[in-house]
Coordinates of C-alpha atoms in Angstrom, one line a residue:
M1 CA 110.4 -196.2 -1.6
R2 CA 108.1 -193.9 0.4
S3 CA 105.3 -195.5 2.4
A4 CA 101.8 -194.7 1.1
K5 CA 101.0 -193.4 4.6
D6 CA 103.7 -190.7 4.3
F7 CA 102.9 -189.6 0.7
F8 CA 100.7 -186.7 1.8
R9 CA 102.9 -185.5 4.7
P10 CA 105.0 -182.4 4.3
L11 CA 108.6 -183.0 3.3
A12 CA 109.9 -180.2 5.6
V13 CA 108.9 -179.0 9.0
G14 CA 106.6 -176.1 8.7
A15 CA 105.8 -176.7 5.0
P16 CA 102.1 -176.7 4.0
T17 CA 100.3 -180.0 3.8
P18 CA 100.3 -181.5 0.2
L19 CA 97.1 -181.5 -1.7
T20 CA 95.3 -184.8 -2.1
Q21 CA 93.6 -183.7 -5.3
V22 CA 94.8 -181.2 -8.0
P23 CA 92.5 -178.2 -8.3
A24 CA 90.4 -178.3 -11.5
R25 CA 91.1 -174.7 -12.5
P26 CA 90.6 -173.7 -16.2
S27 CA 94.0 -173.7 -18.0
R28 CA 93.1 -173.8 -21.7
V29 CA 95.9 -171.5 -22.6
I30 CA 99.3 -171.1 -20.9
H31 CA 100.6 -167.8 -22.3
F32 CA 104.4 -167.5 -22.2
F33 CA 106.1 -164.1 -21.7
D34 CA 109.7 -163.1 -21.2
P35 CA 110.0 -161.1 -18.0
S36 CA 113.3 -159.6 -19.1
N37 CA 111.6 -158.0 -22.1
P38 CA 110.2 -154.6 -21.0
K39 CA 107.6 -154.6 -23.8
M40 CA 106.3 -158.0 -22.9
A41 CA 106.4 -157.2 -19.2
A42 CA 104.3 -154.0 -19.7
K43 CA 101.5 -156.0 -21.3
V44 CA 101.1 -158.5 -18.4
P45 CA 98.7 -156.5 -16.2
G46 CA 96.4 -156.0 -19.2
M47 CA 96.3 -159.7 -20.0
V48 CA 95.0 -160.6 -16.5
G49 CA 91.5 -162.0 -16.9
T50 CA 92.0 -162.7 -20.7
V51 CA 94.0 -165.9 -20.3
D52 CA 93.8 -168.7 -17.8
V53 CA 97.6 -168.9 -17.1
L54 CA 100.3 -166.3 -17.5
L55 CA 103.8 -168.0 -17.4
G56 CA 107.0 -166.1 -16.8
N57 CA 109.5 -168.0 -18.9
L58 CA 113.1 -168.2 -17.5
E59 CA 114.4 -171.0 -19.8
D60 CA 114.5 -171.4 -23.6
A61 CA 114.2 -168.1 -25.5
V62 CA 115.9 -166.2 -22.7
K63 CA 119.6 -165.8 -23.5
A64 CA 122.2 -166.7 -20.9
D65 CA 123.2 -163.1 -20.2
R66 CA 119.5 -162.3 -19.6
K67 CA 118.7 -165.1 -17.1
E68 CA 119.1 -163.0 -14.0
A69 CA 117.2 -160.1 -15.5
A70 CA 114.4 -162.4 -16.4
R71 CA 114.2 -163.8 -12.8
A72 CA 114.3 -160.3 -11.3
G73 CA 111.7 -159.1 -13.8
L74 CA 109.3 -161.9 -12.9
V75 CA 109.7 -161.0 -9.2
E76 CA 108.9 -157.4 -10.0
I77 CA 105.9 -158.2 -12.2
A78 CA 104.4 -160.7 -9.6
K79 CA 104.7 -158.2 -6.8
A80 CA 103.1 -155.4 -8.8
T81 CA 100.3 -157.3 -10.4
D82 CA 97.0 -158.5 -9.0
F83 CA 96.2 -161.7 -10.9
G84 CA 92.7 -161.9 -9.5
A85 CA 90.8 -165.2 -9.1
N86 CA 90.7 -166.3 -12.8
T87 CA 94.3 -166.0 -14.0
Q88 CA 97.1 -168.2 -12.6
L89 CA 100.8 -167.2 -12.4
W90 CA 103.2 -170.0 -13.5
T91 CA 106.9 -170.0 -14.2
R92 CA 109.1 -172.2 -16.3
I93 CA 112.5 -172.5 -14.5
N94 CA 115.7 -173.4 -16.1
A95 CA 116.7 -177.0 -16.5
L96 CA 117.8 -178.7 -13.3
D97 CA 121.3 -179.3 -14.5
S98 CA 121.8 -175.6 -15.5
P99 CA 123.6 -173.0 -13.4
W100 CA 120.4 -171.1 -12.9
A101 CA 117.7 -173.5 -11.6
L102 CA 118.6 -173.4 -8.0
D103 CA 118.6 -169.6 -7.9
D104 CA 115.3 -169.6 -9.8
L105 CA 113.6 -171.7 -7.1
T106 CA 115.2 -170.1 -4.0
T107 CA 114.5 -166.6 -5.3
L108 CA 111.0 -167.1 -6.6
V109 CA 109.6 -169.2 -3.8
T110 CA 110.9 -166.9 -1.1
E111 CA 110.1 -163.6 -2.9
I112 CA 106.8 -164.4 -4.7
G113 CA 105.7 -167.8 -3.5
D114 CA 102.4 -166.5 -2.3
K115 CA 101.6 -165.4 -5.9
L116 CA 103.1 -168.5 -7.7
D117 CA 100.7 -171.3 -8.5
V118 CA 102.8 -173.7 -10.5
V119 CA 106.5 -174.3 -11.3
M120 CA 107.1 -175.8 -14.7
V121 CA 110.2 -178.0 -14.8
P122 CA 111.8 -178.7 -18.2
K123 CA 113.5 -181.8 -19.5
V124 CA 112.3 -184.0 -16.7
Q125 CA 114.0 -187.4 -17.0
G126 CA 112.4 -189.4 -14.2
A127 CA 110.9 -189.4 -10.8
E128 CA 114.2 -188.4 -9.2
D129 CA 114.0 -184.9 -10.8
I130 CA 110.5 -184.4 -9.2
H131 CA 111.7 -185.7 -5.9
Y132 CA 114.5 -183.2 -5.9
V133 CA 112.2 -180.3 -6.7
D134 CA 109.5 -181.6 -4.2
R135 CA 111.9 -181.6 -1.2
L136 CA 113.5 -178.2 -2.1
L137 CA 110.1 -176.5 -2.6
A138 CA 108.9 -177.8 0.8
Q139 CA 112.0 -176.4 2.5
L140 CA 111.6 -173.0 0.8
E141 CA 107.9 -172.9 1.5
A142 CA 108.6 -173.5 5.2
K143 CA 111.3 -170.8 5.1
A144 CA 108.9 -168.3 3.4
G145 CA 106.0 -169.2 5.7
L146 CA 103.7 -170.2 2.8
T147 CA 100.3 -171.7 3.7
R148 CA 99.6 -173.5 0.4
P149 CA 101.9 -175.8 -1.6
I150 CA 103.3 -174.7 -5.0
L151 CA 102.5 -177.3 -7.6
V152 CA 104.8 -178.8 -10.2
H153 CA 104.3 -179.3 -13.9
A154 CA 106.8 -181.4 -15.9
I155 CA 107.7 -181.1 -19.6
L156 CA 108.3 -184.3 -21.6
E157 CA 111.3 -183.4 -23.8
T158 CA 113.4 -186.6 -23.8
A159 CA 113.0 -190.2 -24.7
R160 CA 114.0 -191.2 -21.1
G161 CA 111.3 -188.9 -19.7
M162 CA 108.8 -190.5 -22.1
V163 CA 109.7 -194.0 -21.0
N164 CA 109.4 -192.9 -17.4
V165 CA 106.2 -190.9 -17.9
E166 CA 104.1 -193.0 -15.5
E167 CA 106.5 -192.7 -12.6
I168 CA 107.0 -189.0 -13.2
C169 CA 103.2 -188.4 -12.9
G170 CA 103.1 -190.3 -9.6
A171 CA 106.3 -189.0 -8.1
S172 CA 104.7 -186.3 -5.9
P173 CA 101.4 -185.0 -4.7
R174 CA 102.6 -181.7 -6.1
M175 CA 102.3 -182.9 -9.7
Q176 CA 99.8 -180.7 -11.5
G177 CA 100.3 -182.0 -15.1
L178 CA 102.5 -182.6 -18.1
S179 CA 103.2 -180.8 -21.3
L180 CA 104.6 -182.1 -24.5
G181 CA 107.9 -180.5 -25.6
P182 CA 108.0 -181.6 -29.2
A183 CA 111.2 -179.9 -30.4
D184 CA 113.5 -181.2 -27.8
L185 CA 111.8 -184.6 -27.8
A186 CA 112.2 -184.8 -31.6
A187 CA 115.9 -184.1 -31.3
D188 CA 116.4 -186.6 -28.5
R189 CA 114.6 -189.3 -30.4
R190 CA 116.6 -188.4 -33.6
M191 CA 113.4 -187.7 -35.5
K192 CA 114.0 -186.1 -38.9
T193 CA 112.0 -183.0 -38.5
T194 CA 113.0 -179.4 -37.8
R195 CA 109.5 -178.2 -37.0
V196 CA 108.3 -177.2 -33.5
G197 CA 105.2 -179.3 -33.1
G198 CA 102.6 -180.0 -35.8
G199 CA 102.8 -182.5 -38.7
H200 CA 105.2 -183.2 -41.5
P201 CA 104.3 -183.6 -45.2
G202 CA 106.6 -186.6 -45.5
Y203 CA 104.8 -188.5 -42.7
L204 CA 101.9 -189.9 -44.7
V205 CA 100.1 -193.0 -46.0
R206 CA 99.2 -193.6 -49.6
T207 CA 96.4 -195.6 -51.3
D208 CA 97.2 -198.7 -53.2
P209 CA 98.0 -198.4 -56.9
V210 CA 95.2 -198.8 -59.4
D211 CA 95.6 -201.7 -61.8
G212 CA 99.2 -202.1 -60.7
D213 CA 100.2 -198.6 -61.9
V214 CA 102.5 -197.6 -59.0
Q215 CA 103.4 -194.3 -60.8
G216 CA 99.8 -193.3 -61.3
E217 CA 97.8 -190.8 -59.3
R218 CA 97.2 -192.0 -55.7
A219 CA 95.6 -190.2 -52.8
T220 CA 97.8 -189.5 -49.7
A221 CA 96.9 -188.4 -46.2
Q222 CA 99.3 -186.7 -43.8
Q223 CA 99.6 -188.5 -40.4
D224 CA 100.1 -187.1 -36.9
L225 CA 103.7 -187.4 -35.7
W226 CA 102.6 -186.9 -32.1
H227 CA 99.5 -189.1 -31.8
Y228 CA 101.3 -191.9 -29.9
T229 CA 103.2 -189.5 -27.6
I230 CA 100.1 -187.4 -26.7
A231 CA 98.0 -190.5 -26.1
R232 CA 100.5 -192.1 -23.8
M233 CA 100.9 -188.8 -21.9
V234 CA 97.1 -188.5 -21.5
D235 CA 96.9 -192.1 -20.2
A236 CA 99.6 -191.5 -17.6
C237 CA 98.0 -188.2 -16.4
A238 CA 94.6 -189.7 -16.2
M239 CA 95.9 -192.7 -14.2
H240 CA 97.4 -190.3 -11.6
G241 CA 94.7 -187.6 -11.6
I242 CA 96.7 -184.8 -13.1
Y243 CA 96.3 -182.9 -16.4
P244 CA 97.9 -183.3 -19.8
Y245 CA 98.7 -180.3 -22.1
Y246 CA 99.9 -179.9 -25.7
G247 CA 103.0 -177.7 -25.8
P248 CA 104.3 -175.2 -28.3
F249 CA 103.2 -174.8 -32.0
G250 CA 106.1 -172.9 -33.6
D251 CA 104.6 -171.8 -36.9
I252 CA 102.9 -168.6 -35.6
Q253 CA 101.7 -167.6 -39.1
D254 CA 99.9 -171.0 -39.9
V255 CA 96.9 -170.4 -37.6
V256 CA 95.0 -173.1 -39.4
A257 CA 97.5 -175.9 -38.8
C258 CA 97.9 -174.6 -35.2
E259 CA 94.2 -175.0 -34.6
D260 CA 94.2 -178.5 -36.1
Q261 CA 97.1 -179.6 -33.8
F262 CA 95.3 -178.0 -30.7
R263 CA 92.1 -179.8 -31.6
N264 CA 93.8 -183.2 -32.0
A265 CA 95.2 -182.8 -28.6
F266 CA 91.9 -181.6 -27.1
L267 CA 90.0 -184.6 -28.6
L268 CA 92.7 -187.0 -27.2
G269 CA 92.2 -185.7 -23.7
C270 CA 94.4 -182.6 -23.2
V271 CA 93.0 -179.8 -21.2
G272 CA 95.1 -176.9 -22.6
T273 CA 98.1 -175.8 -24.6
W274 CA 100.8 -173.2 -24.7
S275 CA 100.6 -169.9 -26.4
L276 CA 103.8 -168.4 -27.8
H277 CA 102.1 -165.4 -29.5
P278 CA 98.9 -163.5 -28.8
V279 CA 97.4 -164.8 -32.0
Q280 CA 97.3 -168.3 -30.5
I281 CA 95.4 -167.2 -27.4
E282 CA 91.9 -167.1 -28.9
I283 CA 92.6 -170.3 -30.9
A284 CA 93.5 -172.1 -27.8
K285 CA 90.5 -170.8 -25.8
R286 CA 88.1 -171.7 -28.6
V287 CA 89.5 -175.2 -29.2
F288 CA 89.8 -176.2 -25.6
S289 CA 86.2 -175.2 -24.8
P290 CA 83.5 -177.6 -25.9
S291 CA 81.2 -176.4 -28.6
A292 CA 77.6 -175.3 -27.7
E293 CA 76.3 -178.1 -29.9
D294 CA 78.4 -180.7 -28.0
V295 CA 77.3 -179.3 -24.7
A296 CA 73.6 -179.3 -25.7
H297 CA 73.8 -182.9 -26.9
A298 CA 75.7 -184.1 -23.8
R299 CA 73.0 -182.5 -21.6
R300 CA 70.2 -184.3 -23.6
V301 CA 71.9 -187.6 -23.1
V302 CA 72.4 -187.0 -19.3
A303 CA 68.7 -186.0 -19.0
A304 CA 67.6 -189.0 -21.0
M305 CA 69.7 -191.5 -19.1
G306 CA 68.0 -190.7 -15.8
D307 CA 69.7 -192.8 -13.1
G308 CA 72.4 -193.8 -15.5
T309 CA 71.4 -197.5 -16.0
G310 CA 70.1 -199.2 -19.0
A311 CA 70.1 -197.7 -22.5
V312 CA 68.0 -195.3 -24.5
M313 CA 67.5 -194.4 -28.2
L314 CA 68.2 -190.7 -29.0
D315 CA 68.1 -189.4 -32.5
G316 CA 68.4 -192.9 -33.8
K317 CA 71.6 -193.7 -31.7
M318 CA 71.9 -195.9 -28.7
E319 CA 73.1 -194.2 -25.6
D320 CA 74.1 -196.2 -22.5
D321 CA 76.1 -195.8 -19.3
A322 CA 79.4 -195.5 -21.3
S323 CA 77.8 -192.7 -23.4
L324 CA 76.7 -191.0 -20.1
K325 CA 80.3 -191.0 -18.8
Q326 CA 81.5 -189.4 -22.0
C327 CA 78.8 -186.8 -21.9
L328 CA 79.5 -186.0 -18.3
V329 CA 83.1 -185.1 -19.2
I330 CA 81.7 -182.5 -21.6
V331 CA 79.0 -181.2 -19.2
E332 CA 81.4 -180.9 -16.3
L333 CA 84.0 -179.1 -18.4
A334 CA 81.4 -176.6 -19.7
E335 CA 80.2 -175.9 -16.2
R336 CA 83.7 -175.3 -14.9
L337 CA 84.6 -173.0 -17.7
S338 CA 81.3 -171.1 -17.3
Q339 CA 82.3 -170.2 -13.8
T340 CA 85.1 -168.0 -15.0
D341 CA 84.1 -167.1 -18.6
P342 CA 80.9 -165.1 -18.9
A343 CA 80.8 -165.4 -22.7
L344 CA 80.8 -169.2 -22.4
A345 CA 78.3 -169.2 -19.6
E346 CA 75.9 -167.3 -21.9
L347 CA 76.7 -169.6 -24.8
Y348 CA 76.2 -172.8 -23.0
A349 CA 73.0 -171.6 -21.4
V350 CA 71.3 -171.2 -24.8
E351 CA 70.4 -174.1 -27.2
P352 CA 72.3 -173.9 -30.5
A353 CA 69.2 -173.6 -32.5
A354 CA 68.1 -170.6 -30.5
Q355 CA 71.4 -169.0 -31.0
E356 CA 71.1 -169.3 -34.8
G357 CA 67.7 -167.8 -34.8

């Protein structure tokens, strides 16, 4: 067990000092691309500024015989691209028990560590996985002469990882956040679904029978398979001051269900999601940005509450200090997004009624 006094000390001589607080940078959409695919790679420079995060994927969806090409491709892309101030560069390395993970880290940190913001680690089982990556990154950062630490993002893809979620979140000051990996997690839990995220028509509740007629017409409502998992992930992240994300939604064509799943995650506390196809980018940006109406209402409550004590009546509803805290979440998010998104800055600066007119 590490002493609390040592938690924010570098784990290698010459490594940068760990951060005491995770930067609150917009990351509504983490757009995945395959660096070994020339067509995808050619589109990366044009996407800078249009998405919050561009992630060079080295793991799933990259075949074994393309792993080295993907790694080399990401190095080439990073060196040739100016990502500016508003787009982060992340990567998802291969699983820590794979033949490629060590080379992924040693190559990327020493070659493009100055460009890399976050390393996403798949199939994290417990704090021991984060401790391994933490120490290795510190040694590589020192070797490369980096002046800022690279952060770590873990994917929850196993039942063991889910059980250990709190200790994973608190394992290192490098921890930036967590993402839900629904497909691998479903398999590890032995869930009976072949879908990548989203709901399932068989997971439902049904109203009681009328007059005892169990075969009669009865309304049903589909339930959310991932509600518990996302809520627990959000709590663990909030406890440790890091950020929760929904992961992939595999049905690219069903943009309606995709938006529903993203919105569920947003309302539960997630700050962003993955994008597997360009069609999901605008959905994610829209869903993970508060509406103009919500921002306007939140500002009214903040203004009405004054010093934040007591209670007021606004539009026939009681607002008190708890309401104020909720509204500050919306206002602070709107202000943060407005700093990097001119369209949102304009939208949030105008009252909804004025926009409609």
